[in-house]
């Protein structure tokens, strides 16, 4: 059943490692691409799994995804893009330029590489920061209007004039 293949950027993170576990349990092949900027202990349980492959790479590099697959790696059916600097305090700590490179430029680059490779599905995992707080105080949904917060606000405004 190893014909279903998902590449996860930022797969060493909390959500990425949980997703990796669930996909492996469902008999997917999983490739995790992560720079290990925030550690990689969450991936240790998967290192000897026959359907798991890890590539240490930084998504801010223009060909990170393509290079990860060039040595005989199977083109994924889907890319789940989770690599990011998460949260306003972390973005402030690394500075606007670095946060912009990860949040905006890397996302565009990973998406462009997915298109070039002919990947069937691109899933962009984001935080509530794209929707912000609702006026009513109720939880937001995918149908809620976008109200980006912090750096996401600038990315949204620049990309949607």
PDB file of N, CA and C in Angstrom, residues 1-77:
ATOM      1  N   UNK A   1       0.812  -1.209   0.000  1.00  0.00           N
ATOM      2  CA  UNK A   1       0.000   0.000   0.000  1.00  0.00           C
ATOM      3  C   UNK A   1       0.841   1.253   0.000  1.00  0.00           C
ATOM      4  N   UNK A   2       2.117   1.173  -0.310  1.00  0.00           N
ATOM      5  CA  UNK A   2       2.989   2.320  -0.201  1.00  0.00           C
ATOM      6  C   UNK A   2       2.874   3.311  -1.345  1.00  0.00           C
ATOM      7  N   UNK A   3       1.780   3.278  -2.106  1.00  0.00           N
ATOM      8  CA  UNK A   3       1.671   4.168  -3.258  1.00  0.00           C
ATOM      9  C   UNK A   3       1.150   5.551  -2.895  1.00  0.00           C
ATOM     10  N   UNK A   4       0.570   5.733  -1.729  1.00  0.00           N
ATOM     11  CA  UNK A   4       0.099   7.046  -1.295  1.00  0.00           C
ATOM     12  C   UNK A   4       1.221   7.707  -0.510  1.00  0.00           C
ATOM     13  N   UNK A   5       1.676   8.858  -0.998  1.00  0.00           N
ATOM     14  CA  UNK A   5       2.860   9.499  -0.440  1.00  0.00           C
ATOM     15  C   UNK A   5       2.553  10.954  -0.105  1.00  0.00           C
ATOM     16  N   UNK A   6       2.867  11.344   1.124  1.00  0.00           N
ATOM     17  CA  UNK A   6       2.658  12.716   1.580  1.00  0.00           C
ATOM     18  C   UNK A   6       3.990  13.273   2.062  1.00  0.00           C
ATOM     19  N   UNK A   7       4.321  14.461   1.606  1.00  0.00           N
ATOM     20  CA  UNK A   7       5.488  15.183   2.094  1.00  0.00           C
ATOM     21  C   UNK A   7       4.997  16.257   3.053  1.00  0.00           C
ATOM     22  N   UNK A   8       5.590  16.311   4.241  1.00  0.00           N
ATOM     23  CA  UNK A   8       5.200  17.288   5.252  1.00  0.00           C
ATOM     24  C   UNK A   8       6.371  18.208   5.530  1.00  0.00           C
ATOM     25  N   UNK A   9       6.221  19.488   5.258  1.00  0.00           N
ATOM     26  CA  UNK A   9       7.241  20.446   5.673  1.00  0.00           C
ATOM     27  C   UNK A   9       6.946  20.809   7.125  1.00  0.00           C
ATOM     28  N   UNK A  10       7.997  20.938   7.920  1.00  0.00           N
ATOM     29  CA  UNK A  10       7.774  21.224   9.332  1.00  0.00           C
ATOM     30  C   UNK A  10       7.228  20.027  10.080  1.00  0.00           C
ATOM     31  N   UNK A  11       7.526  18.846   9.595  1.00  0.00           N
ATOM     32  CA  UNK A  11       6.970  17.634  10.178  1.00  0.00           C
ATOM     33  C   UNK A  11       7.503  17.274  11.551  1.00  0.00           C
ATOM     34  N   UNK A  12       8.546  17.954  12.018  1.00  0.00           N
ATOM     35  CA  UNK A  12       9.066  17.666  13.360  1.00  0.00           C
ATOM     36  C   UNK A  12       8.317  18.446  14.432  1.00  0.00           C
ATOM     37  N   UNK A  13       7.455  19.340  14.024  1.00  0.00           N
ATOM     38  CA  UNK A  13       6.685  20.125  14.979  1.00  0.00           C
ATOM     39  C   UNK A  13       5.552  19.317  15.591  1.00  0.00           C
ATOM     40  N   UNK A  14       4.831  19.940  16.489  1.00  0.00           N
ATOM     41  CA  UNK A  14       3.756  19.259  17.216  1.00  0.00           C
ATOM     42  C   UNK A  14       2.699  18.676  16.273  1.00  0.00           C
ATOM     43  N   UNK A  15       2.136  19.510  15.418  1.00  0.00           N
ATOM     44  CA  UNK A  15       1.096  19.036  14.503  1.00  0.00           C
ATOM     45  C   UNK A  15       1.689  18.093  13.464  1.00  0.00           C
ATOM     46  N   UNK A  16       2.861  18.431  12.944  1.00  0.00           N
ATOM     47  CA  UNK A  16       3.494  17.600  11.928  1.00  0.00           C
ATOM     48  C   UNK A  16       3.806  16.199  12.409  1.00  0.00           C
ATOM     49  N   UNK A  17       4.292  16.077  13.634  1.00  0.00           N
ATOM     50  CA  UNK A  17       4.622  14.740  14.140  1.00  0.00           C
ATOM     51  C   UNK A  17       3.358  13.920  14.419  1.00  0.00           C
ATOM     52  N   UNK A  18       2.302  14.571  14.877  1.00  0.00           N
ATOM     53  CA  UNK A  18       1.031  13.853  15.062  1.00  0.00           C
ATOM     54  C   UNK A  18       0.461  13.413  13.715  1.00  0.00           C
ATOM     55  N   UNK A  19       0.526  14.288  12.713  1.00  0.00           N
ATOM     56  CA  UNK A  19       0.054  13.942  11.380  1.00  0.00           C
ATOM     57  C   UNK A  19       0.879  12.796  10.806  1.00  0.00           C
ATOM     58  N   UNK A  20       2.186  12.856  10.994  1.00  0.00           N
ATOM     59  CA  UNK A  20       3.061  11.772  10.526  1.00  0.00           C
ATOM     60  C   UNK A  20       2.630  10.439  11.112  1.00  0.00           C
ATOM     61  N   UNK A  21       2.385  10.414  12.410  1.00  0.00           N
ATOM     62  CA  UNK A  21       1.959   9.193  13.081  1.00  0.00           C
ATOM     63  C   UNK A  21       0.661   8.647  12.491  1.00  0.00           C
ATOM     64  N   UNK A  22      -0.311   9.522  12.284  1.00  0.00           N
ATOM     65  CA  UNK A  22      -1.609   9.079  11.746  1.00  0.00           C
ATOM     66  C   UNK A  22      -1.492   8.596  10.305  1.00  0.00           C
ATOM     67  N   UNK A  23      -0.693   9.279   9.502  1.00  0.00           N
ATOM     68  CA  UNK A  23      -0.529   8.862   8.105  1.00  0.00           C
ATOM     69  C   UNK A  23       0.197   7.519   8.011  1.00  0.00           C
ATOM     70  N   UNK A  24       1.227   7.326   8.825  1.00  0.00           N
ATOM     71  CA  UNK A  24       1.927   6.039   8.829  1.00  0.00           C
ATOM     72  C   UNK A  24       0.995   4.920   9.279  1.00  0.00           C
ATOM     73  N   UNK A  25       0.160   5.203  10.272  1.00  0.00           N
ATOM     74  CA  UNK A  25      -0.810   4.220  10.757  1.00  0.00           C
ATOM     75  C   UNK A  25      -1.795   3.844   9.642  1.00  0.00           C
ATOM     76  N   UNK A  26      -2.071   4.795   8.736  1.00  0.00           N
ATOM     77  CA  UNK A  26      -3.003   4.548   7.625  1.00  0.00           C
ATOM     78  C   UNK A  26      -2.280   4.031   6.380  1.00  0.00           C
ATOM     79  N   UNK A  27      -1.027   3.604   6.535  1.00  0.00           N
ATOM     80  CA  UNK A  27      -0.224   3.010   5.461  1.00  0.00           C
ATOM     81  C   UNK A  27       0.202   3.971   4.359  1.00  0.00           C
ATOM     82  N   UNK A  28       0.317   5.237   4.671  1.00  0.00           N
ATOM     83  CA  UNK A  28       0.890   6.200   3.730  1.00  0.00           C
ATOM     84  C   UNK A  28       2.410   6.144   3.821  1.00  0.00           C
ATOM     85  N   UNK A  29       3.071   6.500   2.738  1.00  0.00           N
ATOM     86  CA  UNK A  29       4.499   6.803   2.787  1.00  0.00           C
ATOM     87  C   UNK A  29       4.589   8.267   3.192  1.00  0.00           C
ATOM     88  N   UNK A  30       5.475   8.581   4.123  1.00  0.00           N
ATOM     89  CA  UNK A  30       5.594   9.942   4.627  1.00  0.00           C
ATOM     90  C   UNK A  30       7.042  10.393   4.532  1.00  0.00           C
ATOM     91  N   UNK A  31       7.232  11.539   3.899  1.00  0.00           N
ATOM     92  CA  UNK A  31       8.526  12.195   3.888  1.00  0.00           C
ATOM     93  C   UNK A  31       8.380  13.474   4.679  1.00  0.00           C
ATOM     94  N   UNK A  32       9.234  13.642   5.679  1.00  0.00           N
ATOM     95  CA  UNK A  32       9.245  14.870   6.473  1.00  0.00           C
ATOM     96  C   UNK A  32      10.455  15.684   6.064  1.00  0.00           C
ATOM     97  N   UNK A  33      10.194  16.942   5.733  1.00  0.00           N
ATOM     98  CA  UNK A  33      11.241  17.887   5.413  1.00  0.00           C
ATOM     99  C   UNK A  33      11.228  18.935   6.523  1.00  0.00           C
ATOM    100  N   UNK A  34      12.323  19.028   7.286  1.00  0.00           N
ATOM    101  CA  UNK A  34      12.372  19.941   8.428  1.00  0.00           C
ATOM    102  C   UNK A  34      13.821  20.343   8.667  1.00  0.00           C
ATOM    103  N   UNK A  35      14.030  21.584   9.080  1.00  0.00           N
ATOM    104  CA  UNK A  35      15.384  22.060   9.373  1.00  0.00           C
ATOM    105  C   UNK A  35      15.806  21.721  10.797  1.00  0.00           C
ATOM    106  N   UNK A  36      14.865  21.235  11.602  1.00  0.00           N
ATOM    107  CA  UNK A  36      15.085  20.903  13.008  1.00  0.00           C
ATOM    108  C   UNK A  36      15.474  22.127  13.829  1.00  0.00           C
ATOM    109  N   UNK A  37      15.017  23.287  13.392  1.00  0.00           N
ATOM    110  CA  UNK A  37      15.278  24.542  14.098  1.00  0.00           C
ATOM    111  C   UNK A  37      14.757  24.484  15.529  1.00  0.00           C
ATOM    112  N   UNK A  38      13.650  23.779  15.729  1.00  0.00           N
ATOM    113  CA  UNK A  38      13.047  23.675  17.054  1.00  0.00           C
ATOM    114  C   UNK A  38      13.188  22.275  17.644  1.00  0.00           C
ATOM    115  N   UNK A  39      14.127  21.483  17.123  1.00  0.00           N
ATOM    116  CA  UNK A  39      14.353  20.132  17.631  1.00  0.00           C
ATOM    117  C   UNK A  39      13.658  19.094  16.778  1.00  0.00           C
ATOM    118  N   UNK A  40      14.031  17.835  16.999  1.00  0.00           N
ATOM    119  CA  UNK A  40      13.457  16.767  16.196  1.00  0.00           C
ATOM    120  C   UNK A  40      13.130  15.512  16.974  1.00  0.00           C
ATOM    121  N   UNK A  41      13.089  15.630  18.297  1.00  0.00           N
ATOM    122  CA  UNK A  41      12.837  14.453  19.136  1.00  0.00           C
ATOM    123  C   UNK A  41      11.522  13.762  18.796  1.00  0.00           C
ATOM    124  N   UNK A  42      10.550  14.521  18.329  1.00  0.00           N
ATOM    125  CA  UNK A  42       9.235  13.943  18.028  1.00  0.00           C
ATOM    126  C   UNK A  42       9.286  12.947  16.878  1.00  0.00           C
ATOM    127  N   UNK A  43      10.348  12.984  16.082  1.00  0.00           N
ATOM    128  CA  UNK A  43      10.456  12.078  14.937  1.00  0.00           C
ATOM    129  C   UNK A  43      11.162  10.763  15.267  1.00  0.00           C
ATOM    130  N   UNK A  44      11.821  10.698  16.415  1.00  0.00           N
ATOM    131  CA  UNK A  44      12.600   9.509  16.777  1.00  0.00           C
ATOM    132  C   UNK A  44      11.790   8.212  16.657  1.00  0.00           C
ATOM    133  N   UNK A  45      10.533   8.169  17.118  1.00  0.00           N
ATOM    134  CA  UNK A  45       9.784   6.906  17.009  1.00  0.00           C
ATOM    135  C   UNK A  45       9.585   6.405  15.578  1.00  0.00           C
ATOM    136  N   UNK A  46       9.725   7.281  14.596  1.00  0.00           N
ATOM    137  CA  UNK A  46       9.443   6.898  13.204  1.00  0.00           C
ATOM    138  C   UNK A  46      10.694   6.519  12.414  1.00  0.00           C
ATOM    139  N   UNK A  47      11.882   6.758  12.961  1.00  0.00           N
ATOM    140  CA  UNK A  47      13.117   6.628  12.188  1.00  0.00           C
ATOM    141  C   UNK A  47      13.312   5.246  11.565  1.00  0.00           C
ATOM    142  N   UNK A  48      12.806   4.210  12.183  1.00  0.00           N
ATOM    143  CA  UNK A  48      12.983   2.866  11.629  1.00  0.00           C
ATOM    144  C   UNK A  48      11.732   2.342  10.931  1.00  0.00           C
ATOM    145  N   UNK A  49      10.729   3.200  10.788  1.00  0.00           N
ATOM    146  CA  UNK A  49       9.504   2.781  10.093  1.00  0.00           C
ATOM    147  C   UNK A  49       9.809   2.695   8.594  1.00  0.00           C
ATOM    148  N   UNK A  50       9.424   1.604   7.940  1.00  0.00           N
ATOM    149  CA  UNK A  50       9.758   1.428   6.520  1.00  0.00           C
ATOM    150  C   UNK A  50       9.110   2.459   5.590  1.00  0.00           C
ATOM    151  N   UNK A  51       8.022   3.078   5.995  1.00  0.00           N
ATOM    152  CA  UNK A  51       7.353   4.067   5.137  1.00  0.00           C
ATOM    153  C   UNK A  51       7.702   5.503   5.506  1.00  0.00           C
ATOM    154  N   UNK A  52       8.689   5.692   6.367  1.00  0.00           N
ATOM    155  CA  UNK A  52       9.072   7.037   6.810  1.00  0.00           C
ATOM    156  C   UNK A  52      10.429   7.416   6.247  1.00  0.00           C
ATOM    157  N   UNK A  53      10.510   8.646   5.765  1.00  0.00           N
ATOM    158  CA  UNK A  53      11.775   9.172   5.257  1.00  0.00           C
ATOM    159  C   UNK A  53      11.929  10.595   5.777  1.00  0.00           C
ATOM    160  N   UNK A  54      13.110  10.921   6.282  1.00  0.00           N
ATOM    161  CA  UNK A  54      13.382  12.259   6.804  1.00  0.00           C
ATOM    162  C   UNK A  54      14.453  12.945   5.981  1.00  0.00           C
ATOM    163  N   UNK A  55      14.222  14.222   5.693  1.00  0.00           N
ATOM    164  CA  UNK A  55      15.204  15.037   4.989  1.00  0.00           C
ATOM    165  C   UNK A  55      15.388  16.325   5.772  1.00  0.00           C
ATOM    166  N   UNK A  56      16.637  16.585   6.168  1.00  0.00           N
ATOM    167  CA  UNK A  56      16.937  17.835   6.878  1.00  0.00           C
ATOM    168  C   UNK A  56      17.153  18.910   5.821  1.00  0.00           C
ATOM    169  N   UNK A  57      16.232  19.847   5.773  1.00  0.00           N
ATOM    170  CA  UNK A  57      16.300  20.934   4.797  1.00  0.00           C
ATOM    171  C   UNK A  57      15.491  22.117   5.305  1.00  0.00           C
ATOM    172  N   UNK A  58      15.828  23.269   4.800  1.00  0.00           N
ATOM    173  CA  UNK A  58      15.174  24.506   5.202  1.00  0.00           C
ATOM    174  C   UNK A  58      14.260  24.973   4.065  1.00  0.00           C
ATOM    175  N   UNK A  59      12.976  25.148   4.357  1.00  0.00           N
ATOM    176  CA  UNK A  59      12.014  25.533   3.316  1.00  0.00           C
ATOM    177  C   UNK A  59      12.274  26.909   2.741  1.00  0.00           C
ATOM    178  N   UNK A  60      13.120  27.702   3.394  1.00  0.00           N
ATOM    179  CA  UNK A  60      13.432  29.015   2.819  1.00  0.00           C
ATOM    180  C   UNK A  60      14.419  28.899   1.658  1.00  0.00           C
ATOM    181  N   UNK A  61      15.009  27.722   1.480  1.00  0.00           N
ATOM    182  CA  UNK A  61      15.871  27.490   0.326  1.00  0.00           C
ATOM    183  C   UNK A  61      14.976  27.309  -0.901  1.00  0.00           C
ATOM    184  N   UNK A  62      15.298  27.977  -2.006  1.00  0.00           N
ATOM    185  CA  UNK A  62      14.387  28.013  -3.163  1.00  0.00           C
ATOM    186  C   UNK A  62      14.017  26.661  -3.776  1.00  0.00           C
ATOM    187  N   UNK A  63      14.874  25.649  -3.644  1.00  0.00           N
ATOM    188  CA  UNK A  63      14.593  24.342  -4.250  1.00  0.00           C
ATOM    189  C   UNK A  63      14.515  23.236  -3.204  1.00  0.00           C
ATOM    190  N   UNK A  64      14.175  23.562  -1.982  1.00  0.00           N
ATOM    191  CA  UNK A  64      14.215  22.585  -0.893  1.00  0.00           C
ATOM    192  C   UNK A  64      13.394  21.341  -1.195  1.00  0.00           C
ATOM    193  N   UNK A  65      12.182  21.507  -1.674  1.00  0.00           N
ATOM    194  CA  UNK A  65      11.309  20.351  -1.943  1.00  0.00           C
ATOM    195  C   UNK A  65      11.826  19.569  -3.143  1.00  0.00           C
ATOM    196  N   UNK A  66      12.139  20.250  -4.217  1.00  0.00           N
ATOM    197  CA  UNK A  66      12.637  19.563  -5.419  1.00  0.00           C
ATOM    198  C   UNK A  66      13.934  18.822  -5.122  1.00  0.00           C
ATOM    199  N   UNK A  67      14.851  19.460  -4.383  1.00  0.00           N
ATOM    200  CA  UNK A  67      16.112  18.813  -4.046  1.00  0.00           C
ATOM    201  C   UNK A  67      15.904  17.603  -3.148  1.00  0.00           C
ATOM    202  N   UNK A  68      14.905  17.670  -2.280  1.00  0.00           N
ATOM    203  CA  UNK A  68      14.611  16.560  -1.375  1.00  0.00           C
ATOM    204  C   UNK A  68      14.184  15.317  -2.147  1.00  0.00           C
ATOM    205  N   UNK A  69      13.632  15.503  -3.320  1.00  0.00           N
ATOM    206  CA  UNK A  69      13.109  14.382  -4.104  1.00  0.00           C
ATOM    207  C   UNK A  69      14.031  13.967  -5.250  1.00  0.00           C
ATOM    208  N   UNK A  70      15.121  14.685  -5.459  1.00  0.00           N
ATOM    209  CA  UNK A  70      15.935  14.447  -6.648  1.00  0.00           C
ATOM    210  C   UNK A  70      16.703  13.131  -6.641  1.00  0.00           C
ATOM    211  N   UNK A  71      17.019  12.589  -5.476  1.00  0.00           N
ATOM    212  CA  UNK A  71      17.781  11.343  -5.415  1.00  0.00           C
ATOM    213  C   UNK A  71      16.864  10.123  -5.376  1.00  0.00           C
ATOM    214  N   UNK A  72      15.959  10.054  -6.325  1.00  0.00           N
ATOM    215  CA  UNK A  72      15.084   8.902  -6.435  1.00  0.00           C
ATOM    216  C   UNK A  72      13.862   8.949  -5.544  1.00  0.00           C
ATOM    217  N   UNK A  73      13.633  10.068  -4.907  1.00  0.00           N
ATOM    218  CA  UNK A  73      12.451  10.186  -4.055  1.00  0.00           C
ATOM    219  C   UNK A  73      11.182  10.232  -4.893  1.00  0.00           C
ATOM    220  N   UNK A  74      10.178   9.516  -4.449  1.00  0.00           N
ATOM    221  CA  UNK A  74       8.908   9.468  -5.166  1.00  0.00           C
ATOM    222  C   UNK A  74       8.177  10.797  -5.028  1.00  0.00           C
ATOM    223  N   UNK A  75       7.644  11.289  -6.133  1.00  0.00           N
ATOM    224  CA  UNK A  75       6.832  12.504  -6.088  1.00  0.00           C
ATOM    225  C   UNK A  75       5.650  12.268  -5.162  1.00  0.00           C
ATOM    226  N   UNK A  76       5.410  13.188  -4.241  1.00  0.00           N
ATOM    227  CA  UNK A  76       4.278  12.988  -3.330  1.00  0.00           C
ATOM    228  C   UNK A  76       2.938  13.241  -4.013  1.00  0.00           C
ATOM    229  N   UNK A  77       1.900  12.582  -3.508  1.00  0.00           N
ATOM    230  CA  UNK A  77       0.536  12.873  -3.957  1.00  0.00           C
ATOM    231  C   UNK A  77       0.058  14.187  -3.356  1.00  0.00           C
TER     232      UNK A  77
END
